[in-house]
């Protein structure tokens, strides 16, 4: 296969982005955040497509480069949502599609949070507390914003490498 023109770096970065996306998917599933679950699922599929395009010289890394810009836009929205920019409210049911009482997993289980259990019959039927965790070292909106910031950083770096690989392969037919 050989390593040339940024391909190995792009493979490493895509693999790292895949691992961080899977980690994010786990926390989205724990919080029943349906919109982020769907977006992250599509992102995982696109990263895998980008990996195969990079490994096998397919033009799929072009699709991956385009997806990276969409992924950055989604993560900017998530940051704005959790930091309540522009009238967005992090306690709205926007990300759950109004299908559950759940919110971000980090709301109750963040670093240093003490969880208050609701009295029997007074809370949501699935056992999640209505009030956020108490004494959290990191507020849940900031934890979600940090996850999105990491995804933005990785997507931007991957985008640059994908564009570099595309430019090299359009100039040359193959690597030596």
Coordinates of N, CA, C and O in Angstrom, one line a residue:
X1 N 0.8 -1.2 0.0 CA 0.0 0.0 0.0 C 0.9 1.2 0.0 O 0.6 2.2 -0.7
X2 N 1.9 1.3 0.8 CA 2.8 2.4 0.8 C 2.1 3.6 1.5 O 0.9 3.8 1.5
X3 N 3.0 4.5 2.0 CA 2.5 5.7 2.6 C 3.0 6.9 1.9 O 4.2 7.1 1.8
X4 N 2.1 7.7 1.3 CA 2.6 8.8 0.5 C 1.6 10.0 0.6 O 0.4 9.8 0.8
X5 N 2.1 11.2 0.5 CA 1.3 12.4 0.3 C 0.2 12.6 1.3 O -0.9 13.0 1.0
X6 N 0.4 12.3 2.6 CA -0.5 12.6 3.6 C -1.5 11.5 3.9 O -2.4 11.7 4.8
X7 N -1.5 10.4 3.1 CA -2.5 9.4 3.3 C -2.4 8.7 4.7 O -3.4 8.5 5.3
X8 N -1.2 8.4 5.1 CA -1.1 7.8 6.4 C -1.6 8.7 7.6 O -2.2 8.2 8.5
X9 N -1.3 10.0 7.4 CA -1.8 10.9 8.5 C -3.3 11.0 8.4 O -3.9 11.0 9.5
X10 N -3.9 11.0 7.2 CA -5.3 11.0 7.1 C -6.0 9.8 7.7 O -7.0 9.8 8.3
X11 N -5.3 8.6 7.4 CA -5.8 7.4 8.0 C -5.8 7.4 9.5 O -6.8 7.1 10.2
X12 N -4.7 7.9 10.1 CA -4.6 8.0 11.5 C -5.7 9.0 12.1 O -6.4 8.7 13.1
X13 N -5.8 10.2 11.4 CA -6.8 11.1 11.9 C -8.2 10.6 11.8 O -9.0 10.9 12.7
X14 N -8.5 10.0 10.7 CA -9.9 9.4 10.5 C -10.2 8.3 11.6 O -11.3 8.3 12.1
X15 N -9.2 7.5 11.9 CA -9.3 6.5 12.9 C -9.5 7.1 14.3 O -10.4 6.7 15.0
X16 N -8.8 8.2 14.6 CA -9.0 8.9 15.9 C -10.3 9.6 15.9 O -11.0 9.5 16.9
X17 N -10.8 10.1 14.8 CA -12.1 10.8 14.8 C -13.2 9.7 14.9 O -14.2 10.0 15.6
X18 N -13.0 8.5 14.4 CA -13.9 7.5 14.5 C -14.1 7.0 16.0 O -15.2 6.8 16.5
X19 N -13.0 6.9 16.7 CA -13.0 6.6 18.1 C -13.7 7.6 18.9 O -14.5 7.3 19.8
X20 N -13.4 8.9 18.7 CA -14.1 10.0 19.4 C -15.6 10.1 19.1 O -16.4 10.4 19.9
X21 N -15.9 9.8 17.8 CA -17.3 9.8 17.5 C -18.1 8.6 18.1 O -19.2 8.8 18.6
X22 N -17.4 7.5 18.2 CA -18.1 6.3 18.9 C -18.3 6.6 20.4 O -19.3 6.3 21.0
X23 N -17.3 7.3 21.0 CA -17.4 7.7 22.4 C -18.6 8.7 22.6 O -19.4 8.6 23.5
X24 N -18.7 9.6 21.7 CA -19.8 10.6 21.7 C -21.1 9.9 21.5 O -22.1 10.2 22.2
X25 N -21.2 8.9 20.6 CA -22.4 8.2 20.4 C -22.9 7.4 21.6 O -24.1 7.4 21.9
X26 N -22.0 6.9 22.4 CA -22.3 6.2 23.6 C -23.0 7.2 24.6 O -24.1 6.9 25.1
X27 N -22.4 8.4 24.8 CA -23.0 9.3 25.7 C -24.4 9.9 25.2 O -25.3 10.2 26.0
X28 N -24.5 10.0 23.8 CA -25.8 10.4 23.3 C -26.8 9.3 23.5 O -28.0 9.6 23.8
X29 N -26.5 8.0 23.4 CA -27.4 7.0 23.7 C -27.8 6.9 25.2 O -28.9 6.7 25.5
X30 N -26.8 7.2 26.0 CA -27.1 7.2 27.5 C -28.1 8.3 27.8 O -28.9 8.2 28.8
X31 N -28.1 9.4 27.1 CA -29.0 10.5 27.4 C -30.3 10.5 26.5 O -31.1 11.4 26.6
X32 N -30.4 9.5 25.6 CA -31.5 9.4 24.7 C -31.7 10.7 23.9 O -32.8 11.2 23.7
X33 N -30.6 11.2 23.4 CA -30.6 12.4 22.5 C -30.7 12.0 21.1 O -29.7 11.7 20.4
X34 N -31.9 11.9 20.5 CA -32.1 11.3 19.3 C -31.5 12.0 18.1 O -31.0 11.4 17.2
X35 N -31.6 13.3 18.0 CA -31.0 14.1 16.9 C -29.5 13.9 16.9 O -28.9 13.6 15.8
X36 N -28.7 14.0 18.0 CA -27.3 13.8 18.0 C -27.0 12.3 17.6 O -26.0 12.0 17.0
X37 N -27.8 11.4 18.1 CA -27.6 10.0 17.7 C -27.6 9.8 16.2 O -26.7 9.1 15.6
X38 N -28.6 10.3 15.6 CA -28.7 10.2 14.1 C -27.6 10.9 13.4 O -27.0 10.4 12.5
X39 N -27.2 12.1 13.9 CA -26.1 12.9 13.2 C -24.8 12.2 13.4 O -24.0 12.0 12.4
X40 N -24.6 11.6 14.6 CA -23.3 10.9 14.8 C -23.2 9.6 14.1 O -22.2 9.2 13.6
X41 N -24.4 9.0 13.9 CA -24.4 7.7 13.1 C -24.0 8.0 11.7 O -23.2 7.3 11.1
X42 N -24.6 9.1 11.1 CA -24.2 9.4 9.7 C -22.7 9.8 9.7 O -22.0 9.5 8.7
X43 N -22.3 10.5 10.7 CA -20.8 10.9 10.7 C -19.9 9.7 10.8 O -18.9 9.6 10.1
X44 N -20.3 8.7 11.6 CA -19.5 7.5 11.7 C -19.4 6.8 10.3 O -18.4 6.4 9.8
X45 N -20.6 6.7 9.6 CA -20.6 6.1 8.3 C -19.7 6.9 7.3 O -19.0 6.3 6.5
X46 N -19.7 8.2 7.4 CA -18.9 9.1 6.5 C -17.4 8.9 6.8 O -16.6 8.9 5.9
X47 N -17.1 8.8 8.1 CA -15.7 8.6 8.4 C -15.2 7.3 7.9 O -14.1 7.2 7.4
X48 N -16.0 6.3 8.0 CA -15.6 5.0 7.5 C -15.5 5.0 6.0 O -14.5 4.5 5.4
X49 N -16.4 5.7 5.3 CA -16.3 5.9 3.9 C -15.0 6.7 3.5 O -14.3 6.3 2.6
X50 N -14.6 7.7 4.3 CA -13.4 8.4 4.1 C -12.2 7.5 4.3 O -11.2 7.6 3.6
X51 N -12.2 6.7 5.3 CA -11.1 5.7 5.6 C -10.9 4.8 4.4 O -9.8 4.6 3.9
X52 N -12.0 4.2 3.9 CA -11.9 3.3 2.7 C -11.4 4.1 1.5 O -10.6 3.5 0.7
X53 N -11.9 5.3 1.3 CA -11.4 6.1 0.2 C -9.9 6.4 0.3 O -9.2 6.4 -0.8
X54 N -9.4 6.7 1.4 CA -8.0 6.9 1.6 C -7.2 5.7 1.4 O -6.1 5.7 0.8
X55 N -7.6 4.6 1.9 CA -6.9 3.3 1.9 C -6.8 2.8 0.4 O -5.8 2.4 -0.1
X56 N -8.0 2.9 -0.3 CA -8.1 2.2 -1.6 C -8.1 3.2 -2.7 O -8.4 2.8 -3.8
X57 N -7.7 4.4 -2.6 CA -7.6 5.4 -3.6 C -9.0 5.7 -4.3 O -9.0 6.1 -5.4
X58 N -10.0 5.5 -3.6 CA -11.3 5.8 -4.2 C -11.6 7.3 -4.0 O -11.0 7.9 -3.2
X59 N -12.5 7.8 -4.8 CA -12.8 9.2 -4.7 C -13.7 9.6 -3.5 O -14.2 10.7 -3.4
X60 N -13.9 8.6 -2.6 CA -14.8 8.8 -1.4 C -14.2 9.9 -0.4 O -14.9 10.4 0.4
X61 N -12.9 10.1 -0.5 CA -12.4 11.1 0.4 C -12.9 12.5 0.0 O -12.8 13.4 0.8
X62 N -13.3 12.7 -1.2 CA -13.9 14.0 -1.6 C -15.3 14.1 -0.9 O -15.6 15.2 -0.4
X63 N -16.1 13.0 -0.9 CA -17.3 13.0 -0.1 C -17.1 13.3 1.3 O -17.8 14.1 2.0
X64 N -16.0 12.7 1.9 CA -15.6 12.9 3.3 C -15.3 14.4 3.5 O -15.7 14.9 4.5
X65 N -14.6 15.0 2.6 CA -14.2 16.4 2.8 C -15.4 17.3 2.8 O -15.5 18.2 3.6
X66 N -16.4 17.0 2.0 CA -17.7 17.7 2.0 C -18.4 17.5 3.3 O -18.9 18.4 3.9
X67 N -18.4 16.2 3.7 CA -19.1 15.9 5.0 C -18.5 16.6 6.1 O -19.2 17.0 7.1
X68 N -17.2 16.8 6.1 CA -16.5 17.5 7.2 C -17.0 18.9 7.5 O -17.2 19.3 8.6
X69 N -17.4 19.5 6.4 CA -17.9 20.9 6.5 C -19.3 20.8 7.1 O -19.7 21.7 8.0
X70 N -20.1 19.8 6.8 CA -21.5 19.7 7.4 C -21.3 19.3 8.8 O -22.1 19.8 9.7
X71 N -20.4 18.5 9.2 CA -20.2 18.1 10.5 C -19.7 19.2 11.4 O -20.1 19.4 12.6
X72 N -18.9 20.1 10.9 CA -18.5 21.3 11.6 C -19.7 22.2 11.9 O -19.9 22.7 13.0
X73 N -20.6 22.3 10.9 CA -21.8 23.1 11.1 C -22.7 22.6 12.1 O -23.2 23.3 13.0
X74 N -22.8 21.3 12.2 CA -23.7 20.6 13.2 C -23.1 20.8 14.6 O -23.8 21.1 15.5
X75 N -21.8 20.7 14.7 CA -21.2 20.9 16.0 C -21.2 22.3 16.5 O -21.3 22.6 17.7
X76 N -21.1 23.3 15.6 CA -21.3 24.7 15.9 C -22.7 24.9 16.5 O -22.9 25.6 17.5
X77 N -23.7 24.2 15.8 CA -25.1 24.3 16.3 C -25.2 23.7 17.7 O -25.8 24.3 18.6
X78 N -24.5 22.6 18.0 CA -24.6 21.9 19.3 C -23.9 22.9 20.3 O -24.5 23.0 21.5
X79 N -22.8 23.5 20.0 CA -22.2 24.4 21.0 C -23.1 25.6 21.2 O -23.3 26.0 22.4
X80 N -23.7 26.1 20.2 CA -24.7 27.2 20.4 C -25.9 26.8 21.2 O -26.4 27.5 22.1
X81 N -26.4 25.6 21.0 CA -27.5 25.0 21.7 C -27.2 24.9 23.2 O -28.0 25.4 24.1
X82 N -26.1 24.3 23.6 CA -25.8 24.1 25.0 C -25.3 25.3 25.7 O -25.3 25.4 26.9
X83 N -24.7 26.3 25.0 CA -24.3 27.6 25.6 C -25.4 28.6 25.5 O -25.2 29.8 25.9
X84 N -26.6 28.2 25.0 CA -27.8 29.0 24.9 C -27.6 30.3 24.1 O -27.9 31.4 24.5
X85 N -27.0 30.2 22.9 CA -26.7 31.4 22.1 C -27.9 31.5 21.1 O -28.4 30.6 20.6
X86 N -28.3 32.8 20.9 CA -29.3 33.1 19.9 C -30.7 32.6 20.3 O -31.4 32.2 19.4
X87 N -31.0 32.5 21.5 CA -32.4 32.1 21.9 C -32.6 30.6 22.0 O -33.7 30.2 22.3
X88 N -31.6 29.8 21.8 CA -31.7 28.4 22.0 C -31.6 28.1 23.5 O -30.9 28.7 24.2
X89 N -32.4 27.1 23.9 CA -32.5 26.7 25.3 C -32.0 25.2 25.4 O -32.6 24.4 24.8
X90 N -31.0 25.0 26.2 CA -30.5 23.7 26.4 C -31.4 22.7 27.1 O -31.3 21.5 27.0
X91 N -32.4 23.2 27.7 CA -33.4 22.4 28.4 C -34.7 22.2 27.5 O -35.6 21.6 28.0
X92 N -34.6 22.6 26.3 CA -35.7 22.3 25.4 C -35.7 20.9 24.9 O -34.7 20.2 25.1
X93 N -36.7 20.4 24.3 CA -36.8 19.0 23.8 C -36.4 18.9 22.4 O -36.7 18.0 21.7
X94 N -35.6 19.9 21.9 CA -35.2 19.9 20.5 C -34.4 18.7 20.1 O -34.6 18.1 19.0
X95 N -33.4 18.3 20.9 CA -32.6 17.2 20.6 C -33.2 15.8 20.8 O -32.6 14.8 20.3
X96 N -34.2 15.7 21.6 CA -34.9 14.5 21.9 C -36.1 14.2 21.0 O -36.8 13.2 21.1
X97 N -36.4 15.2 20.1 CA -37.6 15.1 19.3 C -38.9 15.0 20.1 O -39.9 14.4 19.7
X98 N -38.9 15.5 21.4 CA -40.0 15.4 22.3 C -40.5 14.0 22.5 O -41.7 13.7 22.8
X99 N -39.6 13.0 22.4 CA -39.9 11.6 22.6 C -39.6 11.1 24.0 O -40.1 10.0 24.4
X100 N -38.9 11.9 24.8 CA -38.5 11.4 26.1 C -38.3 12.6 27.1 O -38.1 13.7 26.6
X101 N -38.2 12.3 28.3 CA -37.8 13.3 29.3 C -36.3 13.5 29.4 O -35.9 14.4 30.1
X102 N -35.6 12.7 28.8 CA -34.1 12.7 28.9 C -33.5 14.0 28.4 O -34.0 14.6 27.5
X103 N -32.4 14.3 28.9 CA -31.5 15.4 28.5 C -30.1 14.8 28.4 O -29.9 13.6 28.5
X104 N -29.1 15.6 28.3 CA -27.7 15.2 28.2 C -27.4 14.3 29.4 O -27.7 14.6 30.6
X105 N -26.6 13.2 29.1 CA -26.2 12.3 30.2 C -25.3 13.1 31.2 O -25.3 12.8 32.4
X106 N -24.6 14.1 30.7 CA -23.7 14.8 31.5 C -24.4 15.7 32.6 O -23.9 16.2 33.5
X107 N -25.7 15.9 32.4 CA -26.5 16.7 33.2 C -26.5 16.2 34.7 O -26.5 17.0 35.6
X108 N -26.6 14.9 34.8 CA -26.6 14.3 36.1 C -25.3 13.5 36.5 O -25.1 13.3 37.7
X109 N -24.6 13.2 35.5 CA -23.4 12.3 35.8 C -22.1 12.9 35.4 O -21.1 12.2 35.3
X110 N -22.0 14.2 35.4 CA -20.8 14.9 35.1 C -19.8 14.8 36.2 O -20.1 14.3 37.3
X111 N -18.6 15.3 36.0 CA -17.5 15.2 37.0 C -18.0 15.9 38.3 O -18.3 17.1 38.3
X112 N -18.0 15.2 39.4 CA -18.3 15.7 40.7 C -19.8 15.9 41.0 O -20.1 16.4 42.0
X113 N -20.7 15.5 40.1 CA -22.1 15.7 40.3 C -22.6 14.7 41.4 O -22.3 13.5 41.4
X114 N -23.5 15.2 42.2 CA -24.2 14.4 43.2 C -25.7 14.3 42.6 O -26.3 15.3 42.4
X115 N -26.2 13.1 42.5 CA -27.5 12.9 41.9 C -28.5 12.8 43.0 O -28.4 12.0 43.9
X116 N -29.6 13.5 42.8 CA -30.8 13.5 43.6 C -31.8 12.6 43.0 O -32.3 12.8 41.9
X117 N -32.2 11.5 43.7 CA -33.3 10.7 43.2 C -34.6 11.3 43.6 O -34.9 11.7 44.7
X118 N -35.5 11.3 42.6 CA -36.9 11.8 42.9 C -37.6 10.8 43.8 O -37.3 9.6 43.8
X119 N -38.6 11.3 44.5 CA -39.4 10.4 45.3 C -40.2 9.5 44.4 O -40.5 9.8 43.3
X120 N -40.6 8.4 45.0 CA -41.3 7.4 44.2 C -42.6 8.0 43.5 O -43.4 8.6 44.2
X121 N -42.7 7.8 42.2 CA -43.9 8.2 41.5 C -43.9 9.7 41.1 O -44.8 10.1 40.4
X122 N -42.9 10.5 41.5 CA -42.9 11.9 41.2 C -42.0 12.2 40.0 O -42.2 13.3 39.4
X123 N -41.1 11.4 39.6 CA -40.2 11.6 38.6 C -40.6 11.0 37.3 O -41.7 10.4 37.2
X124 N -39.8 11.2 36.2 CA -40.1 10.5 35.0 C -40.1 9.0 35.1 O -39.5 8.5 36.0
X125 N -40.9 8.3 34.3 CA -41.1 6.9 34.5 C -39.8 6.1 34.2 O -39.7 4.9 34.7
X126 N -38.8 6.6 33.6 CA -37.6 5.9 33.3 C -36.5 6.1 34.3 O -35.4 5.6 34.1
X127 N -36.7 6.8 35.4 CA -35.8 6.9 36.5 C -34.8 8.1 36.4 O -34.0 8.3 37.3
X128 N -34.8 8.9 35.3 CA -33.9 10.0 35.3 C -34.5 11.2 36.1 O -35.7 11.4 36.1
X129 N -33.6 11.8 36.9 CA -34.0 12.9 37.8 C -34.4 14.1 36.9 O -34.0 14.3 35.9
X130 N -35.4 14.8 37.5 CA -35.8 16.0 36.9 C -34.9 17.2 37.0 O -34.8 18.1 36.3
X131 N -34.1 17.2 38.1 CA -33.2 18.2 38.4 C -31.8 17.8 38.0 O -31.4 16.6 38.1
X132 N -31.0 18.8 37.6 CA -29.6 18.4 37.2 C -28.8 18.0 38.5 O -29.2 18.3 39.6
X133 N -27.7 17.3 38.2 CA -26.8 17.0 39.3 C -26.3 18.2 40.1 O -26.3 19.3 39.6
X134 N -26.0 18.0 41.4 CA -25.7 19.1 42.3 C -24.2 19.1 42.5 O -23.6 18.0 42.6
X135 N -23.6 20.2 42.5 CA -22.1 20.4 42.8 C -21.2 19.9 41.7 O -20.1 19.5 41.9
X136 N -21.7 20.0 40.5 CA -20.9 19.5 39.3 C -19.6 20.4 39.1 O -19.7 21.6 39.2
X137 N -18.5 19.7 38.9 CA -17.3 20.5 38.6 C -17.3 21.1 37.2 O -16.7 22.2 37.0
X138 N -18.1 20.5 36.3 CA -18.2 21.0 35.0 C -19.7 20.9 34.6 O -20.3 19.8 34.6
X139 N -20.3 22.0 34.3 CA -21.7 22.1 33.9 C -21.9 21.3 32.7 O -21.1 21.3 31.8
X140 N -23.1 20.6 32.6 CA -23.3 19.7 31.5 C -23.3 20.4 30.1 O -22.9 19.8 29.1
X141 N -23.7 21.6 30.0 CA -23.6 22.3 28.7 C -22.2 22.5 28.3 O -21.9 22.4 27.1
X142 N -21.3 22.8 29.2 CA -19.9 22.9 28.9 C -19.3 21.6 28.5 O -18.4 21.6 27.6
X143 N -19.7 20.5 29.1 CA -19.2 19.2 28.7 C -19.6 18.9 27.3 O -18.7 18.4 26.5
X144 N -20.8 19.1 26.9 CA -21.3 18.9 25.6 C -20.6 19.8 24.6 O -20.2 19.4 23.5
X145 N -20.4 21.1 25.0 CA -19.7 22.0 24.1 C -18.2 21.6 23.9 O -17.7 21.7 22.8
X146 N -17.6 21.0 24.9 CA -16.2 20.6 24.7 C -16.1 19.4 23.8 O -15.2 19.2 23.0
X147 N -17.1 18.5 23.9 CA -17.2 17.3 23.0 C -17.3 17.8 21.5 O -16.6 17.4 20.6
X148 N -18.2 18.8 21.3 CA -18.4 19.4 20.0 C -17.1 20.1 19.5 O -16.8 20.1 18.3
X149 N -16.4 20.8 20.4 CA -15.2 21.6 20.0 C -14.1 20.6 19.6 O -13.4 20.8 18.6
X150 N -14.0 19.5 20.2 CA -13.1 18.4 19.8 C -13.4 17.9 18.4 O -12.5 17.7 17.6
X151 N -14.7 17.7 18.2 CA -15.1 17.2 16.9 C -14.9 18.2 15.8 O -14.5 17.8 14.7
X152 N -15.1 19.5 16.1 CA -14.8 20.5 15.1 C -13.3 20.6 14.8 O -12.9 20.6 13.6
X153 N -12.4 20.5 15.8 CA -11.0 20.5 15.6 C -10.6 19.3 14.7 O -9.8 19.5 13.8
X154 N -11.0 18.1 15.1 CA -10.7 17.0 14.3 C -11.2 17.1 12.8 O -10.5 16.7 11.9
X155 N -12.4 17.6 12.7 CA -13.0 17.7 11.3 C -12.2 18.7 10.5 O -12.0 18.5 9.3
X156 N -11.8 19.8 11.1 CA -11.0 20.8 10.3 C -9.7 20.3 9.9 O -9.2 20.5 8.8
X157 N -9.0 19.6 10.8 CA -7.7 19.0 10.5 C -7.9 17.9 9.4 O -7.1 17.9 8.4
X158 N -8.9 17.1 9.6 CA -9.1 16.0 8.6 C -9.5 16.6 7.2 O -9.1 16.1 6.2
X159 N -10.2 17.7 7.2 CA -10.6 18.4 6.0 C -9.4 18.9 5.3 O -9.3 18.7 4.1
X160 N -8.5 19.5 6.0 CA -7.2 20.0 5.4 C -6.4 18.8 4.8 O -6.0 18.9 3.6
X161 N -6.3 17.7 5.5 CA -5.6 16.6 5.0 C -6.3 15.9 3.8 O -5.7 15.5 2.8
X162 N -7.6 15.9 3.9 CA -8.4 15.3 2.8 C -8.2 16.2 1.5 O -8.1 15.6 0.4
X163 N -8.3 17.5 1.7 CA -8.0 18.4 0.5 C -6.6 18.2 -0.1 O -6.4 18.2 -1.3
X164 N -5.7 18.0 0.8 CA -4.3 17.8 0.4 C -4.2 16.5 -0.4 O -3.6 16.5 -1.5
X165 N -4.8 15.4 0.1 CA -4.7 14.1 -0.6 C -5.4 14.2 -1.9 O -5.0 13.7 -3.0
X166 N -6.6 14.9 -2.0 CA -7.3 15.1 -3.3 C -6.4 15.9 -4.3 O -6.3 15.5 -5.4
X167 N -5.8 16.9 -3.8 CA -4.9 17.7 -4.7 C -3.7 16.9 -5.2 O -3.4 17.0 -6.4
X168 N -3.1 16.1 -4.4 CA -2.0 15.3 -4.8 C -2.4 14.2 -5.8 O -1.8 14.0 -6.8
X169 N -3.6 13.6 -5.6 CA -4.0 12.6 -6.5 C -4.6 13.1 -7.8 O -4.7 12.4 -8.7
X170 N -5.0 14.3 -7.8 CA -5.4 14.9 -9.1 C -4.2 15.3 -9.9 O -4.3 15.4 -11.1
X171 N -3.1 15.6 -9.3 CA -1.9 16.0 -10.0 C -1.1 14.8 -10.5 O -0.5 14.8 -11.5
X172 N -1.2 13.7 -9.7 CA -0.5 12.4 -10.1 C -1.5 11.3 -10.2 O -2.6 11.3 -9.6
X173 N -1.2 10.4 -11.0 CA -2.1 9.3 -11.2 C -2.0 8.3 -10.0 O -2.9 7.6 -9.6
X174 N -0.8 8.1 -9.5 CA -0.5 7.2 -8.4 C 0.7 7.6 -7.7 O 1.5 8.4 -8.1
X175 N 0.9 7.0 -6.5 CA 2.1 7.3 -5.7 C 3.2 6.3 -6.1 O 3.0 5.2 -6.5
X176 N 4.4 6.8 -5.9 CA 5.6 5.9 -6.2 C 5.9 5.1 -5.0 O 5.8 5.5 -3.9

